[in-house]
GROMACS .gro file of C-alpha atoms in nm:
model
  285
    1UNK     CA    1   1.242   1.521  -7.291
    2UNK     CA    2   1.406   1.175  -7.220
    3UNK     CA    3   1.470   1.276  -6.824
    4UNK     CA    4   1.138   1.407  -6.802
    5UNK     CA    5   0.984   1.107  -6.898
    6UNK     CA    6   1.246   0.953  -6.613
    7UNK     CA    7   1.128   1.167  -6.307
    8UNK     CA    8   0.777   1.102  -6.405
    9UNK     CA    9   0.816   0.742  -6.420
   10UNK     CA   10   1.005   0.747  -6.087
   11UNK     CA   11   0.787   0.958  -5.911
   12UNK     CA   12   0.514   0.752  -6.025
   13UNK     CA   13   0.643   0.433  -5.863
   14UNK     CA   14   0.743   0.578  -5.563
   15UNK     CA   15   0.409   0.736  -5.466
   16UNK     CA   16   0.271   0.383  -5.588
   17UNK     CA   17   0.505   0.253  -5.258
   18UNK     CA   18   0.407   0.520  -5.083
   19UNK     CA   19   0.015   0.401  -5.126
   20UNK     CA   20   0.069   0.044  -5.071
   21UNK     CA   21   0.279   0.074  -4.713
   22UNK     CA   22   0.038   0.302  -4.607
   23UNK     CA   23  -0.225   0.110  -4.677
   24UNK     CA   24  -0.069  -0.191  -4.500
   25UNK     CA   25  -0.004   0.013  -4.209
   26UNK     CA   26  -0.339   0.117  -4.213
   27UNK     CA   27  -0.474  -0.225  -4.225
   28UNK     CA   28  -0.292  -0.348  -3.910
   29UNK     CA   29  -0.602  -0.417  -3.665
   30UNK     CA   30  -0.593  -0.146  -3.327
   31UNK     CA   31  -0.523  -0.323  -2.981
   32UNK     CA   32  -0.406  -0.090  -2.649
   33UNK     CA   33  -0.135  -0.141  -2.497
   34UNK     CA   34   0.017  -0.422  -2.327
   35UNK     CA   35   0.005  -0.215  -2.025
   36UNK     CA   36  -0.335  -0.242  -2.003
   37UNK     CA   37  -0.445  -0.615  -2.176
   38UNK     CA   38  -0.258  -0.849  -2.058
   39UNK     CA   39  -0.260  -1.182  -2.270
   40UNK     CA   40  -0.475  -1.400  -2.042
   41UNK     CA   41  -0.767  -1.133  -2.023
   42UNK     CA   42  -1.092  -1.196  -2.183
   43UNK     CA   43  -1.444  -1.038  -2.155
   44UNK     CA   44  -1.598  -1.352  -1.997
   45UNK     CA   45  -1.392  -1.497  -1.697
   46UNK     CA   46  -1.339  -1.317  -1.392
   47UNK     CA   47  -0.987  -1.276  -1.289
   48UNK     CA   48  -0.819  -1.527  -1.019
   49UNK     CA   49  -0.841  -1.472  -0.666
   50UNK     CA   50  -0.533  -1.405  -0.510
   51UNK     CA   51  -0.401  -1.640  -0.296
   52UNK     CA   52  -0.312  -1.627   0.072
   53UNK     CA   53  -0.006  -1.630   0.212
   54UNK     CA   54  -0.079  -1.561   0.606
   55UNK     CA   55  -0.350  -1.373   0.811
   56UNK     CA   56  -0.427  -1.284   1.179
   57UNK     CA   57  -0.458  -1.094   1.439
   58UNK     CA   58  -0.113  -0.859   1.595
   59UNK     CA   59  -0.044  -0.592   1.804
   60UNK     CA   60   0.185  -0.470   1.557
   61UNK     CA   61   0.217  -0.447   1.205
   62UNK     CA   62   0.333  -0.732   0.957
   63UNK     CA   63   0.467  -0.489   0.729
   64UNK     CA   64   0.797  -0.305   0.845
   65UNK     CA   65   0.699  -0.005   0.630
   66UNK     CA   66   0.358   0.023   0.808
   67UNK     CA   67   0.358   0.307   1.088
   68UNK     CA   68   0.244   0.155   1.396
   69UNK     CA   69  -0.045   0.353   1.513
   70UNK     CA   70  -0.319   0.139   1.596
   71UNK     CA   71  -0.398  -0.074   1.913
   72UNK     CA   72  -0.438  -0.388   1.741
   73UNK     CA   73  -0.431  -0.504   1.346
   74UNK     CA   74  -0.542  -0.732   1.137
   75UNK     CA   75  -0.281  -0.826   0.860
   76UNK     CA   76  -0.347  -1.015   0.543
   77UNK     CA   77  -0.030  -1.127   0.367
   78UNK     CA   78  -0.090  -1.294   0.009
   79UNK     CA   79   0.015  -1.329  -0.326
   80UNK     CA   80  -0.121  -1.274  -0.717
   81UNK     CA   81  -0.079  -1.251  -1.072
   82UNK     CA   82   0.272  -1.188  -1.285
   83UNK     CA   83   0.490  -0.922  -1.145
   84UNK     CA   84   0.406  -0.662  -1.485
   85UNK     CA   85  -0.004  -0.709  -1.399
   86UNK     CA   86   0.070  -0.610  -1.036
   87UNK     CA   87   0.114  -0.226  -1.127
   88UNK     CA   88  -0.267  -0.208  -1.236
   89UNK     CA   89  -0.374  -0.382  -0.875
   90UNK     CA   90  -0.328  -0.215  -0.613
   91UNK     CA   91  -0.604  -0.182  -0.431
   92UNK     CA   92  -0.765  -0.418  -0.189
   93UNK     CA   93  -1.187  -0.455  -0.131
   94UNK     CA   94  -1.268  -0.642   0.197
   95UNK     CA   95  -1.585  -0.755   0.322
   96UNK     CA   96  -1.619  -0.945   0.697
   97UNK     CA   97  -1.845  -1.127   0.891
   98UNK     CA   98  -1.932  -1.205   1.249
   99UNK     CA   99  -1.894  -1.629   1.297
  100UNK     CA  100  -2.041  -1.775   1.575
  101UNK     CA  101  -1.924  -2.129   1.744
  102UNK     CA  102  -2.015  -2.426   1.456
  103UNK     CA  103  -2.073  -2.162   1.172
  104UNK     CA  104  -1.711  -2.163   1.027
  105UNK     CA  105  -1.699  -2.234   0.675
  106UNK     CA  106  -1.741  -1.946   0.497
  107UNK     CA  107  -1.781  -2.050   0.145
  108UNK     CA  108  -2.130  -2.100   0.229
  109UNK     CA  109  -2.261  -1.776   0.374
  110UNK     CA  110  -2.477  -1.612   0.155
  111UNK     CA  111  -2.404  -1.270  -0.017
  112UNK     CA  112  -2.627  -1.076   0.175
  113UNK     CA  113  -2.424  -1.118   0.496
  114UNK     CA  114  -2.091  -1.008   0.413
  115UNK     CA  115  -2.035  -0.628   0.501
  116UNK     CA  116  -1.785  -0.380   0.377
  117UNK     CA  117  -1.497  -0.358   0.570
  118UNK     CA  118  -1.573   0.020   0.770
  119UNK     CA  119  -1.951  -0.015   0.660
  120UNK     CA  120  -1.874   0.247   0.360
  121UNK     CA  121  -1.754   0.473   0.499
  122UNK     CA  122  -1.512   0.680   0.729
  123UNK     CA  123  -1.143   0.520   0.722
  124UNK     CA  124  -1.203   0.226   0.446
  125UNK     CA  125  -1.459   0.396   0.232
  126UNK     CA  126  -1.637   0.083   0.060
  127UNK     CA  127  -1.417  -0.121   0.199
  128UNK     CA  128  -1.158  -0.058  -0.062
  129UNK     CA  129  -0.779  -0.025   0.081
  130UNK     CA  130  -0.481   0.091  -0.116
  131UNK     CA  131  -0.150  -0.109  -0.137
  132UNK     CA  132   0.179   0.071  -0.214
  133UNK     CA  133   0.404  -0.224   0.008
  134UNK     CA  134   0.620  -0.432  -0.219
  135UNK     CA  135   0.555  -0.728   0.010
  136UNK     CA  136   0.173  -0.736  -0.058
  137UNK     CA  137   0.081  -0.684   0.298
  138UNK     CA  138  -0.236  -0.469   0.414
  139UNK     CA  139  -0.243  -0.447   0.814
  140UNK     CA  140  -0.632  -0.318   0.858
  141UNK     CA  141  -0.726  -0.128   1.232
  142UNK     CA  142  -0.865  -0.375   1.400
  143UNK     CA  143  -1.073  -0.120   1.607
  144UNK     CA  144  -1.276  -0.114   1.257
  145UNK     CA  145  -1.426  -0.463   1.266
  146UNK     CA  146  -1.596  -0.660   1.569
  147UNK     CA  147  -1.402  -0.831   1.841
  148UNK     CA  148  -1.426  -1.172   1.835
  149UNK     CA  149  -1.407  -1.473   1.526
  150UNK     CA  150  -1.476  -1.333   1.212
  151UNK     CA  151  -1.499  -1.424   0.857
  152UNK     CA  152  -1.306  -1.192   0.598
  153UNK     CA  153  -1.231  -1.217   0.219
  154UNK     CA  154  -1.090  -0.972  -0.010
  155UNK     CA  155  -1.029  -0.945  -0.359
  156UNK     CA  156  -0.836  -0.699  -0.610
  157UNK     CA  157  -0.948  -0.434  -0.835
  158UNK     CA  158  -0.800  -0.269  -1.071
  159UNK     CA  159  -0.672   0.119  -1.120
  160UNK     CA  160  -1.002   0.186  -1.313
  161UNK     CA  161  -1.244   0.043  -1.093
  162UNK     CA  162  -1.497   0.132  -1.049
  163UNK     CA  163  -1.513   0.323  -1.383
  164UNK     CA  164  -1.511   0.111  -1.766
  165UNK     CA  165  -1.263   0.189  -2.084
  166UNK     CA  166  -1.452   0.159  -2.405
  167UNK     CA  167  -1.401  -0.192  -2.472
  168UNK     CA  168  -1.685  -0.376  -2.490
  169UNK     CA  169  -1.705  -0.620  -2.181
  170UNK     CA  170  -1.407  -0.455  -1.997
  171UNK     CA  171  -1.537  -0.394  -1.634
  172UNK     CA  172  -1.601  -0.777  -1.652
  173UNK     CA  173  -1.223  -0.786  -1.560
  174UNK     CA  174  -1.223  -0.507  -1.339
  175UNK     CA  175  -1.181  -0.685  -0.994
  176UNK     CA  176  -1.063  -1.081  -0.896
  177UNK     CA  177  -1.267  -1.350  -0.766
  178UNK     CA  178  -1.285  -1.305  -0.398
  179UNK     CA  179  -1.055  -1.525  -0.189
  180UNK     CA  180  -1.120  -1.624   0.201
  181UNK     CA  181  -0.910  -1.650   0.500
  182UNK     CA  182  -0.735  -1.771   0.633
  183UNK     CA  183  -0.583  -2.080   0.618
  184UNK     CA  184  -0.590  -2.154   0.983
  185UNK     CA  185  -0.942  -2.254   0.994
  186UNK     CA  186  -1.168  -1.961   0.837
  187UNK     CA  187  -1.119  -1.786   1.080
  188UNK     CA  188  -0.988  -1.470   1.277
  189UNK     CA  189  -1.007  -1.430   1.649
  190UNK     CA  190  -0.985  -1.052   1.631
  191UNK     CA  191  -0.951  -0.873   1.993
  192UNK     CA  192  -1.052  -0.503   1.857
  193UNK     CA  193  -0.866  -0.201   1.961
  194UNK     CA  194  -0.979   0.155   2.084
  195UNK     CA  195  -0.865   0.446   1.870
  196UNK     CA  196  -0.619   0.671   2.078
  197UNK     CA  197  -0.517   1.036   1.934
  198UNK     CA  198  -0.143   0.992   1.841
  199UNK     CA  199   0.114   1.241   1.848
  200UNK     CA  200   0.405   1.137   1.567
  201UNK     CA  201   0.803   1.229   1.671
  202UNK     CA  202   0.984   1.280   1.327
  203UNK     CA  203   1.329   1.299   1.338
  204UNK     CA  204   1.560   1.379   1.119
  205UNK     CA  205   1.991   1.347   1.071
  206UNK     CA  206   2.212   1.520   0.890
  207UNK     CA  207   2.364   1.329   0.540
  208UNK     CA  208   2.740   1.201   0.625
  209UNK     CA  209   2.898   0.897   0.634
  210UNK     CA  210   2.829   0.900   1.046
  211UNK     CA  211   2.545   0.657   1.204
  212UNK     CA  212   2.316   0.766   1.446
  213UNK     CA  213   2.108   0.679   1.725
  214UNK     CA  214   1.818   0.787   1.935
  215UNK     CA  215   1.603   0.774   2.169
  216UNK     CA  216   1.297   0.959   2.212
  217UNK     CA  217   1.070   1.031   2.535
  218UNK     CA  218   0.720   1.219   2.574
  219UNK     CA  219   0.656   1.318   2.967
  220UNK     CA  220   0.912   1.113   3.070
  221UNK     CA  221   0.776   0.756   2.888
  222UNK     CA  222   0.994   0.595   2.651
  223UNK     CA  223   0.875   0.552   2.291
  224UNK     CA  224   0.987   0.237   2.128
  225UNK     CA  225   0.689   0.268   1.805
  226UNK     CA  226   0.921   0.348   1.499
  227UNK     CA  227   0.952   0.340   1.138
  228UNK     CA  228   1.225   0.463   0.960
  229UNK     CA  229   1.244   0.766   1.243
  230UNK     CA  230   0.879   0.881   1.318
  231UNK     CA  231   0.792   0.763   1.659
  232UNK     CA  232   0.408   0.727   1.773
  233UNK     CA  233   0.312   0.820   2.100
  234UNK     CA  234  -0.057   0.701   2.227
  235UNK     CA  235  -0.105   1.069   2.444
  236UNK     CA  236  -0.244   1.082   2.722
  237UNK     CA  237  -0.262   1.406   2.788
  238UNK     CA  238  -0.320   1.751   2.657
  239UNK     CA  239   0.001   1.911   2.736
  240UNK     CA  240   0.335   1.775   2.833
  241UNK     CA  241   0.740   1.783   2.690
  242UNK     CA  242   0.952   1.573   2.519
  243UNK     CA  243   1.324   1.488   2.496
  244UNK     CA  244   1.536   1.350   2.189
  245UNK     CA  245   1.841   1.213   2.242
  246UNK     CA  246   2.092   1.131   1.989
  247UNK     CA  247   2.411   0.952   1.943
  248UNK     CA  248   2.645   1.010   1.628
  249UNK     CA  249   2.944   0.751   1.585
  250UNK     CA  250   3.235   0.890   1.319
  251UNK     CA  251   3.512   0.721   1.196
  252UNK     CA  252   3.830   0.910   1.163
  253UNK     CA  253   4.197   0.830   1.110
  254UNK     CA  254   4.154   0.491   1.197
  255UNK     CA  255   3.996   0.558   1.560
  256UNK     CA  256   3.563   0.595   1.665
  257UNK     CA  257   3.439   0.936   1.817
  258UNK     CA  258   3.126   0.951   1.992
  259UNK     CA  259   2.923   1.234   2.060
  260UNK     CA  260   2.611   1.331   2.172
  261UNK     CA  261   2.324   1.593   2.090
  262UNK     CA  262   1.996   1.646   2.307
  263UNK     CA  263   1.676   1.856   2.184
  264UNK     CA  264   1.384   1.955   2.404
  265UNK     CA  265   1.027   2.096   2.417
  266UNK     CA  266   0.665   2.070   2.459
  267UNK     CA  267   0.375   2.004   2.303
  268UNK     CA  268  -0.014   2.119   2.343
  269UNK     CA  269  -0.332   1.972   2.249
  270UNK     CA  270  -0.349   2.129   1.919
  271UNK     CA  271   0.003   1.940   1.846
  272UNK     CA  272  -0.007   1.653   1.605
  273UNK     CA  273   0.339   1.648   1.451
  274UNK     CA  274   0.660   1.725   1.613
  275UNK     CA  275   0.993   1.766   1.384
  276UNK     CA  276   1.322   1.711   1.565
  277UNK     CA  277   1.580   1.794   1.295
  278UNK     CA  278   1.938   1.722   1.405
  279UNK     CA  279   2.243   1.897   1.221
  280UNK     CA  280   2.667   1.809   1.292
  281UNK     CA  281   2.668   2.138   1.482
  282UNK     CA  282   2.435   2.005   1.734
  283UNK     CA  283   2.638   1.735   1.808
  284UNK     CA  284   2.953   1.776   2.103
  285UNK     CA  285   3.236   1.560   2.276
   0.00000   0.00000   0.00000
């Protein structure tokens, strides 16, 4: 009788505990993630602009990872936000507009005259871009806005945009304030660009310890536009060849062998990739 009275008395307190933590736990007010809220949010200010680093006008990329396969670009370099908010912007909105002699300051051109980068539509659909380069570098065709000065800004929108979580005020903060360029005066003396069909050169070495080298030619023309082994060619023709040459350099026992490998073909006009994959046995004295 005396230890029955004991397990009811214990079992009583400990579903009393039981009650109370989950009541406390229960009580703890609901907030998402960090991911997603960072401290400096709120439902009434719009998010800063980002802030410019360099822009222009190049016949080649700014960005190293970019493939060169334009005539001409248009690179905006900048900077924004903490490094743990960057993962939820990654996307760039630009708007331009034409600037005539004396009508360079930007910041007072009314809303109505900026236009979305590509007009919304075709390669920048509402003139929304998306960044995957770690150095927060867009390079836009410059065949897709008008030769001459022009005014551009740009801001940043989030993942979501241009949809709304449940939160009450939320797309308030889905895009920054917009920020101009650039710093050299407003202005952009773009020269344009023609689109030209490209044919891309991907090659491809086997995994060792050698290094290799190549060099690649299309109808006898050497082809110098590379990153990280696809070439561009601008064709100029329907049909023609090409040639890849390749070097490998091996270190053994102290001493450097050279040797060589050489692959050949030809393409058509229905040929838009080419894949040049080199192994050790293609490579001789």
């Amino acid at each position: 009788m005396k230890k029955s009275f004991i397990y009811l008395c214990l079992f009583a307190f400990i579903s009393s505990c039981s009650s109370n933590i989950l009541d406390e736990v229960q009580s703890i007010p609901k907030s998402r993630s960090i991911g997603y809220e960072p401290t400096w949010w709120n439902s009434t200010e719009r998010l800063p602009a980002p802030s410019e680093y360099w822009s222009g006008y190049r016949d080649t990329p700014y960005d190293v990872a970019t493939i060169d396969t334009c005539a001409g670009y248009v690179s905006l370099v900048y900077s924004w936000g903490f490094s743990y908010d960057w993962q939820y912007y990654h996307r760039l909105q630009v708007q331009y507009r034409k600037i005539s002699d004396g009508d360079e300051y930007l910041q007072f051109i009314p809303e109505s005259e900026w236009k979305w980068l590509g007009d919304g539509k075709g390669k920048y659909q509402n003139g929304i871009i998306e960044e995957k380069s770690p150095s927060r570098c867009v390079d836009i065709d410059a065949a897709c806005l008008p030769k001459g000065k022009i005014g551009i800004r740009y801001r940043l929108l989030h993942m979501a945009y241009p949809g709304q979580y449940y939160d009450p005020g939320y797309d308030n903060i889905m895009y920054t304030e917009w920020t101009m360029v650039s710093r050299s005066g407003m202005v952009i003396m773009n020269e344009g660009g023609s689109f030209v069909e490209q044919l891309f050169i991907h090659v491809s070495f086997p995994q060792t310890m050698a290094m290799f080298t190549c060099s690649v030619f299309i109808d006898d023309n050497q082809i110098y536009k590379n990153t990280n082994n696809i070439y561009v060619y601008e064709r100029k023709k329907e049909n023609g060849t090409y040639t890849v040459s390749a070097f490998m350099q091996i270190h053994q026992g102290g001493s450097t062998e050279y040797r060589s490998a050489e692959k050949t073909g030809e393409y058509n006009k229905s040929t838009k990739h080419i894949y040049v994959n080199f192994t050790l046995e293609d490579f001789v004295y």
